[in-house]
Amino acid sequence: MTRDSRLVTRDLVIVGGGPAGMAAAVAAHEAGVNDILLLERDQYLGGILNQCIHPGFGLQRFKANLTGPEYADRFIKKIEEIRDIEVSLRSFVVSLTKDKIITYLKPGKLEEIKAKALIMATGCRERTREMIHTAGTRPAGIYTAGLAQKMINIEGLLPGLEIVVIGSGDIGLIMARRLTLEGAKVKAVIELQKESRGLVRNVVLCLTDFSIPLYLHHRVARIYGRDRVEKVLVENLETHETFELACDTVLVSAGLIPENELLEMAGVSDVSKITSPDIFVCGNSYKIYDLADSVTRDSEKTGQAAAEYLRRS
Amino acid sequence: MKRKLTCIECPIGCQLEIDVEGGHIISLTGNKCEKGPAYARQEIAAPMRVLSSTVLARGLELKMVPVRTSRPIPKAKLLEAMTEIKKIRLDRPVKVGDIIAKAFLGLDADLIASREVSRA
């Protein structure tokens, strides 16, 4: 007997229970798939939405202005009603083969299953300080914006008191406001490009509302500090003039990168050129989205496409 | 007096150009939908914002429970609202939309839970 034939086979396995995975699961079920396993590494469904406590979600999808957790809740409730979707929480996928054999860890167990069709909805990673090549020392107090968001909104910890944000991505803007509301002083947001990378709405709501300076076409040339961040050197890219900003914390909000380590393990090097008809990718692991609503819309199509594949096979 | 405003009603962020005289908008251009004029009128009179934050939980499965105001509140009250939010200790399970503080700060808005949380 081969290894494959001993394995339990599921019709559709979805890796990732964030907005993409949840939308794909519901849509696949509505399109007729009645055996779905949704794997989520956290102990809750919702993915990054759980830490995005700010409003602005659901305007397109639900014609309502919801926070991230509220937006997630609508899908979580729907999934709970569908018995054909088995949700496996605290389930961390450690390997994937090109035959769609999935190995995952869950508390006390190492499970191995085979999928007839597979949807990867593994989200993305934040670009780090190292990736944007910021010179200087390596003291404590340098965080990606999303990590700081998790510290404040989930763990209830304030990352610092005097903050400089590198990059004007939406998470950085949102965090500038959040930190200000929590009593920290956000000294500045420093953006390399000549315009903000974030939604213009977020510039108004998060910076203008709180008189936080946004330096466009500037860069943080160096981070100083021995044990803890002490200051940064900011350079005007037009004039090359520099000035210093004292701070104890630097947040990096310099973009997101699709997370596809598992697919790479299965031999896929480019998610836009997948040749297997039974492997699908959606959400931020396929491309970086501005809005969760758009992730939902596209991931539903992915769920339907997987259902269509299963119907034909 | 001519002013520029960025509409914040949706992610498009229309650039509105308005002409204000005596606190009234006499002309408005740049909006792609009907929300623009209403937003501009409110923004000129008294800017309003939805506030979201977290409250500290006691005996629940999460340490922090996300909350928001049920409707926009005056922008000028945001920091005062944060001071009140920090005083709250939530010790009962909540569902999305449950009221944490009714008529928050005496305003025409409640503070509501934005995530379901059960007991630890």
Coordinates of C-alpha atoms in Angstrom, one line a residue:
Chain A
M1 CA 0.0 0.0 0.0
T2 CA 1.3 3.4 -0.9
R3 CA 1.6 6.3 1.5
D4 CA -1.1 8.1 -0.4
S5 CA -3.8 5.5 -0.2
R6 CA -3.5 5.2 3.6
L7 CA -4.3 8.9 4.0
V8 CA -7.7 10.4 4.7
T9 CA -8.7 12.5 1.7
R10 CA -10.7 15.6 2.0
D11 CA -12.5 17.2 -0.9
L12 CA -11.4 20.8 -0.2
V13 CA -8.7 21.8 2.3
I14 CA -8.3 25.6 2.9
V15 CA -5.1 26.8 4.7
G16 CA -5.8 30.0 6.6
G17 CA -8.9 31.2 8.4
G18 CA -8.6 34.9 7.7
P19 CA -10.9 36.9 5.5
A20 CA -9.7 35.1 2.3
G21 CA -10.0 31.5 3.7
M22 CA -13.4 32.2 5.3
A23 CA -14.8 33.7 2.2
A24 CA -13.5 30.9 0.0
A25 CA -14.9 28.3 2.4
V26 CA -18.4 29.8 2.5
A27 CA -18.4 30.3 -1.3
A28 CA -17.2 26.8 -2.0
H29 CA -19.9 25.4 0.2
E30 CA -22.6 27.5 -1.5
A31 CA -21.3 26.2 -4.8
G32 CA -21.8 22.6 -3.7
V33 CA -18.7 21.4 -1.9
N34 CA -19.8 19.4 1.2
D35 CA -16.5 18.3 2.6
I36 CA -14.3 21.3 3.6
L37 CA -11.5 21.4 6.1
L38 CA -10.4 24.9 7.2
L39 CA -7.1 25.0 8.9
E40 CA -6.2 28.0 11.1
R41 CA -3.1 28.2 13.2
D42 CA -4.5 30.7 15.7
Q43 CA -7.1 29.8 18.3
Y44 CA -9.7 32.0 16.6
L45 CA -10.9 32.5 13.1
G46 CA -10.5 36.0 11.6
G47 CA -6.8 36.3 11.0
I48 CA -5.4 39.8 10.9
L49 CA -8.9 41.3 11.2
N50 CA -8.9 40.5 14.9
Q51 CA -6.2 43.1 15.5
C52 CA -7.6 45.7 13.1
I53 CA -10.0 47.2 15.6
H54 CA -10.5 50.4 13.5
P55 CA -13.6 51.0 11.4
G56 CA -13.6 51.2 7.6
F57 CA -14.4 47.5 6.8
G58 CA -17.5 46.3 5.0
L59 CA -18.5 49.5 3.2
Q60 CA -18.6 47.7 -0.1
R61 CA -19.6 44.2 1.1
F62 CA -22.2 45.0 3.8
K63 CA -22.9 48.8 3.1
A64 CA -21.9 49.3 6.7
N65 CA -18.9 50.8 8.4
L66 CA -17.5 47.9 10.5
T67 CA -14.3 47.3 12.5
G68 CA -12.1 44.4 11.6
P69 CA -13.4 42.1 14.3
E70 CA -17.1 42.9 13.4
Y71 CA -16.3 42.1 9.8
A72 CA -14.7 38.8 10.7
D73 CA -17.7 38.0 13.0
R74 CA -20.1 38.0 10.1
F75 CA -18.1 35.3 8.4
I76 CA -17.4 33.3 11.6
K77 CA -21.1 33.2 12.4
K78 CA -21.8 32.0 8.9
I79 CA -19.2 29.3 9.0
E80 CA -20.4 28.1 12.4
E81 CA -23.8 27.4 10.8
I82 CA -22.4 25.3 8.0
R83 CA -21.8 21.7 9.2
D84 CA -20.0 20.8 6.0
I85 CA -17.1 23.1 7.0
E86 CA -14.9 21.6 9.6
V87 CA -12.8 24.2 11.3
S88 CA -9.6 23.1 12.9
L89 CA -8.0 25.7 15.1
R90 CA -4.5 25.9 16.5
S91 CA -3.6 23.8 13.4
F92 CA -0.3 24.9 12.0
V93 CA 0.6 23.5 8.5
V94 CA 4.3 22.5 8.5
S95 CA 4.6 20.9 5.1
L96 CA 2.9 20.6 1.7
T97 CA 3.8 18.3 -1.1
K98 CA 2.9 18.7 -4.8
D99 CA 0.5 15.8 -4.4
K100 CA -1.4 18.0 -1.9
I101 CA -0.4 16.0 1.1
I102 CA -0.7 18.4 4.1
T103 CA 1.0 17.9 7.4
Y104 CA -0.1 20.0 10.3
L105 CA 0.5 20.3 14.0
K106 CA -2.4 20.7 16.4
P107 CA -2.2 20.5 20.2
G108 CA -0.8 17.0 21.0
K109 CA -1.1 15.7 17.4
L110 CA 0.7 15.6 14.1
E111 CA -1.9 15.1 11.3
E112 CA -1.4 14.2 7.7
I113 CA -4.2 14.4 5.1
K114 CA -4.6 14.6 1.4
A115 CA -6.7 17.2 -0.4
K116 CA -8.5 16.7 -3.7
A117 CA -8.5 20.5 -4.1
L118 CA -6.4 22.9 -2.0
I119 CA -6.9 26.7 -1.4
M120 CA -4.0 28.5 0.1
A121 CA -5.1 31.6 2.0
T122 CA -2.0 32.2 4.1
G123 CA -1.9 36.0 4.0
C124 CA 1.2 38.1 4.0
R125 CA 4.2 39.3 6.1
E126 CA 5.4 42.8 6.8
R127 CA 8.5 44.2 5.4
T128 CA 11.1 44.6 8.2
R129 CA 13.7 47.2 9.0
E130 CA 16.4 44.8 7.6
M131 CA 14.5 44.5 4.3
I132 CA 14.4 48.3 3.8
H133 CA 18.1 48.7 4.6
T134 CA 18.0 51.2 7.4
A135 CA 21.4 52.0 8.8
G136 CA 22.3 52.3 12.4
T137 CA 22.5 50.3 15.6
R138 CA 20.1 47.4 16.5
P139 CA 18.6 48.6 19.8
A140 CA 15.3 47.5 21.4
G141 CA 12.2 49.5 20.3
I142 CA 12.0 48.7 16.6
Y143 CA 8.8 47.0 15.5
T144 CA 6.8 46.5 12.4
A145 CA 3.6 48.4 12.5
G146 CA 1.5 45.3 12.6
L147 CA 3.4 43.8 15.5
A148 CA 2.8 47.1 17.4
Q149 CA -0.8 46.8 16.5
K150 CA -1.0 43.3 18.0
M151 CA 0.8 44.4 21.1
I152 CA -1.7 47.2 21.8
N153 CA -4.9 45.8 20.6
I154 CA -4.5 42.1 21.6
E155 CA -1.9 42.1 24.3
G156 CA -2.7 45.5 25.9
L157 CA 0.9 46.6 25.8
L158 CA 2.1 50.1 24.8
P159 CA 5.3 49.6 22.6
G160 CA 6.7 53.1 23.5
L161 CA 6.1 56.7 24.3
E162 CA 7.8 58.7 21.6
I163 CA 7.4 57.2 18.2
V164 CA 8.7 57.7 14.7
V165 CA 7.0 55.7 11.9
I166 CA 9.0 54.7 8.9
G167 CA 6.7 54.5 5.8
S168 CA 3.2 55.7 5.3
G169 CA 1.5 52.4 4.6
D170 CA -2.1 52.1 6.0
I171 CA -1.0 50.1 9.1
G172 CA 1.6 52.7 9.9
L173 CA -1.0 55.5 9.6
I174 CA -3.6 53.6 11.7
M175 CA -1.0 52.9 14.3
A176 CA 0.1 56.6 14.5
R177 CA -3.5 57.4 15.5
R178 CA -3.9 54.4 17.8
L179 CA -0.6 55.3 19.7
T180 CA -1.7 58.9 20.0
L181 CA -5.0 57.9 21.4
E182 CA -3.2 55.7 23.9
G183 CA -1.1 58.6 25.1
A184 CA 2.1 58.2 23.1
K185 CA 3.6 61.1 21.2
V186 CA 4.0 60.3 17.5
K187 CA 6.8 62.6 16.3
A188 CA 6.5 62.0 12.6
V189 CA 5.7 59.7 9.7
I190 CA 8.6 59.5 7.2
E191 CA 7.8 58.5 3.6
L192 CA 10.4 57.8 0.9
Q193 CA 8.0 58.5 -1.9
K194 CA 6.5 61.9 -2.9
E195 CA 3.0 60.8 -1.9
S196 CA 1.5 58.7 0.9
R197 CA 1.3 55.0 0.3
G198 CA -1.8 54.6 2.4
L199 CA -5.4 55.5 1.6
V200 CA -5.9 59.3 1.5
R201 CA -8.7 58.8 4.0
N202 CA -6.3 57.4 6.5
V203 CA -3.9 60.3 6.1
V204 CA -6.8 62.6 7.1
L205 CA -8.2 60.5 9.9
C206 CA -4.9 59.3 11.4
L207 CA -2.4 62.2 10.8
T208 CA -4.2 65.5 10.0
D209 CA -6.8 64.9 12.8
F210 CA -4.0 64.7 15.3
S211 CA -1.5 67.2 13.7
I212 CA 1.1 64.4 13.2
P213 CA 3.7 65.6 10.6
L214 CA 4.1 63.6 7.4
Y215 CA 7.5 64.0 5.8
L216 CA 7.1 63.0 2.1
H217 CA 10.2 62.3 0.0
H218 CA 12.3 61.9 3.2
R219 CA 14.0 58.9 4.7
V220 CA 15.3 57.7 8.0
A221 CA 19.0 57.6 7.2
R222 CA 20.1 56.2 10.6
I223 CA 18.7 54.8 13.8
Y224 CA 20.6 55.6 17.0
G225 CA 20.6 54.0 20.4
R226 CA 22.6 51.6 22.5
D227 CA 20.1 49.5 24.5
R228 CA 16.9 51.3 23.4
V229 CA 16.2 53.5 20.4
E230 CA 17.3 57.1 21.3
K231 CA 16.8 59.0 18.1
V232 CA 16.7 58.9 14.3
L233 CA 18.3 60.9 11.6
V234 CA 15.9 62.1 8.9
E235 CA 17.1 63.1 5.5
N236 CA 15.2 65.3 3.0
L237 CA 15.7 63.5 -0.3
E238 CA 15.4 66.7 -2.3
T239 CA 17.8 68.9 -0.5
H240 CA 19.8 66.2 1.4
E241 CA 19.4 68.3 4.5
T242 CA 19.1 66.3 7.7
F243 CA 17.5 66.7 11.1
E244 CA 17.2 64.5 14.2
L245 CA 14.1 63.3 16.0
A246 CA 14.4 62.0 19.5
C247 CA 12.3 58.9 20.1
D248 CA 12.2 55.6 22.0
T249 CA 10.4 53.6 19.4
V250 CA 10.5 53.1 15.6
L251 CA 7.7 51.5 13.7
V252 CA 8.2 50.2 10.2
S253 CA 5.3 50.3 7.8
A254 CA 7.0 49.7 4.5
G255 CA 4.7 47.3 2.7
L256 CA 3.6 43.7 2.8
I257 CA 4.9 40.6 1.0
P258 CA 2.7 37.6 0.1
E259 CA 3.4 34.6 2.3
N260 CA 3.9 31.4 0.2
E261 CA 6.4 29.3 1.9
L262 CA 4.3 26.2 1.9
L263 CA 3.6 26.5 -1.9
E264 CA 7.3 26.9 -2.4
M265 CA 7.8 23.7 -0.5
A266 CA 5.4 22.0 -3.0
G267 CA 7.5 23.3 -5.9
V268 CA 5.5 26.5 -6.8
S269 CA 7.8 29.4 -7.4
D270 CA 5.3 31.9 -8.7
V271 CA 1.7 32.0 -7.5
S272 CA 0.5 33.7 -10.7
K273 CA 1.8 30.7 -12.7
I274 CA 0.4 27.7 -11.0
T275 CA -0.2 24.9 -13.5
S276 CA -2.0 22.4 -11.3
P277 CA -5.8 22.7 -11.8
D278 CA -6.4 21.7 -8.2
I279 CA -4.3 24.2 -6.3
F280 CA -5.7 27.7 -5.7
V281 CA -4.3 30.8 -4.0
C282 CA -6.4 33.8 -2.7
G283 CA -6.2 36.9 -0.5
N284 CA -3.0 38.6 0.4
S285 CA -1.0 35.4 -0.3
Y286 CA -1.9 35.9 -3.9
K287 CA -1.4 39.7 -4.1
I288 CA -1.5 42.5 -1.6
Y289 CA -4.9 44.1 -1.2
D290 CA -5.9 47.6 0.1
L291 CA -9.2 46.5 1.4
A292 CA -10.6 43.4 3.1
D293 CA -13.8 43.8 1.1
S294 CA -11.9 43.2 -2.1
V295 CA -10.2 40.1 -0.5
T296 CA -13.7 38.7 0.2
R297 CA -15.0 39.4 -3.3
D298 CA -12.0 37.7 -5.0
S299 CA -11.7 34.8 -2.6
E300 CA -15.4 33.9 -3.1
K301 CA -14.5 33.5 -6.8
T302 CA -11.6 31.3 -5.7
G303 CA -14.0 29.1 -3.6
Q304 CA -16.3 28.8 -6.6
A305 CA -13.5 27.9 -8.9
A306 CA -12.4 25.1 -6.5
A307 CA -16.0 23.9 -6.4
E308 CA -16.1 23.9 -10.2
Y309 CA -12.9 21.8 -10.3
L310 CA -14.2 19.3 -7.8
R311 CA -17.5 19.0 -9.8
R312 CA -15.6 18.2 -13.0
S313 CA -13.0 15.8 -11.5
Chain B
M1 CA -13.7 81.3 1.6
K2 CA -12.5 78.4 -0.6
R3 CA -11.4 75.3 1.3
K4 CA -10.2 71.8 0.3
L5 CA -11.4 68.8 2.2
T6 CA -10.8 65.1 1.7
C7 CA -14.0 63.1 2.0
I8 CA -13.5 60.2 4.5
E9 CA -16.8 58.4 4.0
C10 CA -15.2 55.7 1.9
P11 CA -11.8 54.5 0.6
I12 CA -12.0 56.6 -2.6
G13 CA -11.3 59.8 -0.6
C14 CA -12.7 62.4 -3.0
Q15 CA -11.0 65.7 -3.0
L16 CA -13.7 68.2 -2.3
E17 CA -13.4 71.9 -3.0
I18 CA -15.9 74.0 -1.1
D19 CA -16.7 77.6 -0.8
V20 CA -17.8 78.6 2.7
E21 CA -19.5 81.8 3.7
G22 CA -20.8 82.5 7.2
G23 CA -20.5 78.9 8.1
H24 CA -22.5 77.8 5.1
I25 CA -21.3 75.9 2.1
I26 CA -22.3 77.9 -1.0
S27 CA -20.6 75.6 -3.5
L28 CA -19.1 72.1 -3.5
T29 CA -17.3 70.2 -6.3
G30 CA -15.3 67.0 -6.5
N31 CA -17.7 64.6 -4.9
K32 CA -18.5 61.3 -6.6
C33 CA -21.5 60.5 -4.5
E34 CA -24.2 62.1 -2.3
K35 CA -22.2 61.4 0.9
G36 CA -19.8 64.2 0.0
P37 CA -22.0 67.2 0.7
A38 CA -23.3 65.7 3.9
Y39 CA -19.8 65.0 5.1
A40 CA -18.6 68.5 4.1
R41 CA -21.5 70.2 6.0
Q42 CA -20.8 68.2 9.1
E43 CA -17.0 68.7 8.9
I44 CA -17.5 72.5 8.7
A45 CA -20.0 72.6 11.5
A46 CA -18.5 70.1 13.9
P47 CA -16.2 67.2 12.8
M48 CA -17.4 63.8 13.9
R49 CA -15.5 60.6 14.1
V50 CA -16.2 57.0 15.1
L51 CA -13.8 56.1 17.9
S52 CA -12.4 52.6 18.3
S53 CA -10.3 51.3 21.1
T54 CA -10.0 48.4 23.5
V55 CA -11.2 47.9 27.1
L56 CA -9.4 45.7 29.7
A57 CA -11.2 42.5 30.4
R58 CA -11.4 40.6 33.7
G59 CA -12.0 36.8 33.8
L60 CA -12.6 36.6 30.0
E61 CA -10.8 34.6 27.3
L62 CA -9.2 37.8 25.9
K63 CA -7.2 40.3 27.8
M64 CA -8.4 43.2 25.7
V65 CA -11.9 43.5 24.2
P66 CA -12.2 45.8 21.1
V67 CA -14.9 48.5 21.4
R68 CA -16.2 51.4 19.3
T69 CA -18.7 54.1 19.4
S70 CA -22.0 53.1 17.9
R71 CA -22.0 56.3 15.8
P72 CA -19.6 59.2 15.2
I73 CA -18.8 61.4 18.2
P74 CA -17.4 65.0 18.2
K75 CA -13.7 64.9 17.2
A76 CA -13.0 67.3 20.0
K77 CA -14.1 64.6 22.5
L78 CA -11.9 61.8 21.3
L79 CA -9.2 62.2 24.0
E80 CA -11.8 62.6 26.8
A81 CA -13.5 59.5 25.5
M82 CA -10.1 57.6 25.7
T83 CA -9.8 58.6 29.3
E84 CA -13.2 57.1 30.1
I85 CA -12.5 54.0 28.0
K86 CA -9.3 53.3 30.1
K87 CA -11.4 53.3 33.3
I88 CA -13.6 50.5 32.1
R89 CA -13.1 46.9 33.3
L90 CA -15.3 44.4 31.4
D91 CA -16.1 41.3 33.4
R92 CA -19.1 39.8 31.5
P93 CA -19.1 38.0 28.2
V94 CA -20.2 40.1 25.3
K95 CA -21.4 39.6 21.7
V96 CA -20.7 42.0 18.8
G97 CA -22.9 45.1 19.2
D98 CA -23.5 44.6 23.0
I99 CA -23.6 47.9 24.8
I100 CA -20.6 48.5 27.1
A101 CA -21.5 52.1 28.1
K102 CA -24.9 53.6 27.2
A103 CA -25.0 57.2 26.1
F104 CA -21.2 57.3 26.3
L105 CA -20.0 60.6 27.8
G106 CA -23.6 61.7 27.8
L107 CA -23.6 61.7 24.0
D108 CA -26.0 60.4 21.5
A109 CA -23.8 57.3 21.0
D110 CA -23.1 54.1 23.0
L111 CA -19.9 52.3 23.4
I112 CA -20.3 48.9 22.0
A113 CA -18.3 45.7 21.8
S114 CA -16.9 44.8 18.4
R115 CA -15.9 41.3 19.1
E116 CA -17.6 38.3 20.8
V117 CA -15.8 37.3 24.0
S118 CA -16.7 34.5 26.4
R119 CA -15.5 33.6 29.9
A120 CA -12.0 32.3 30.3

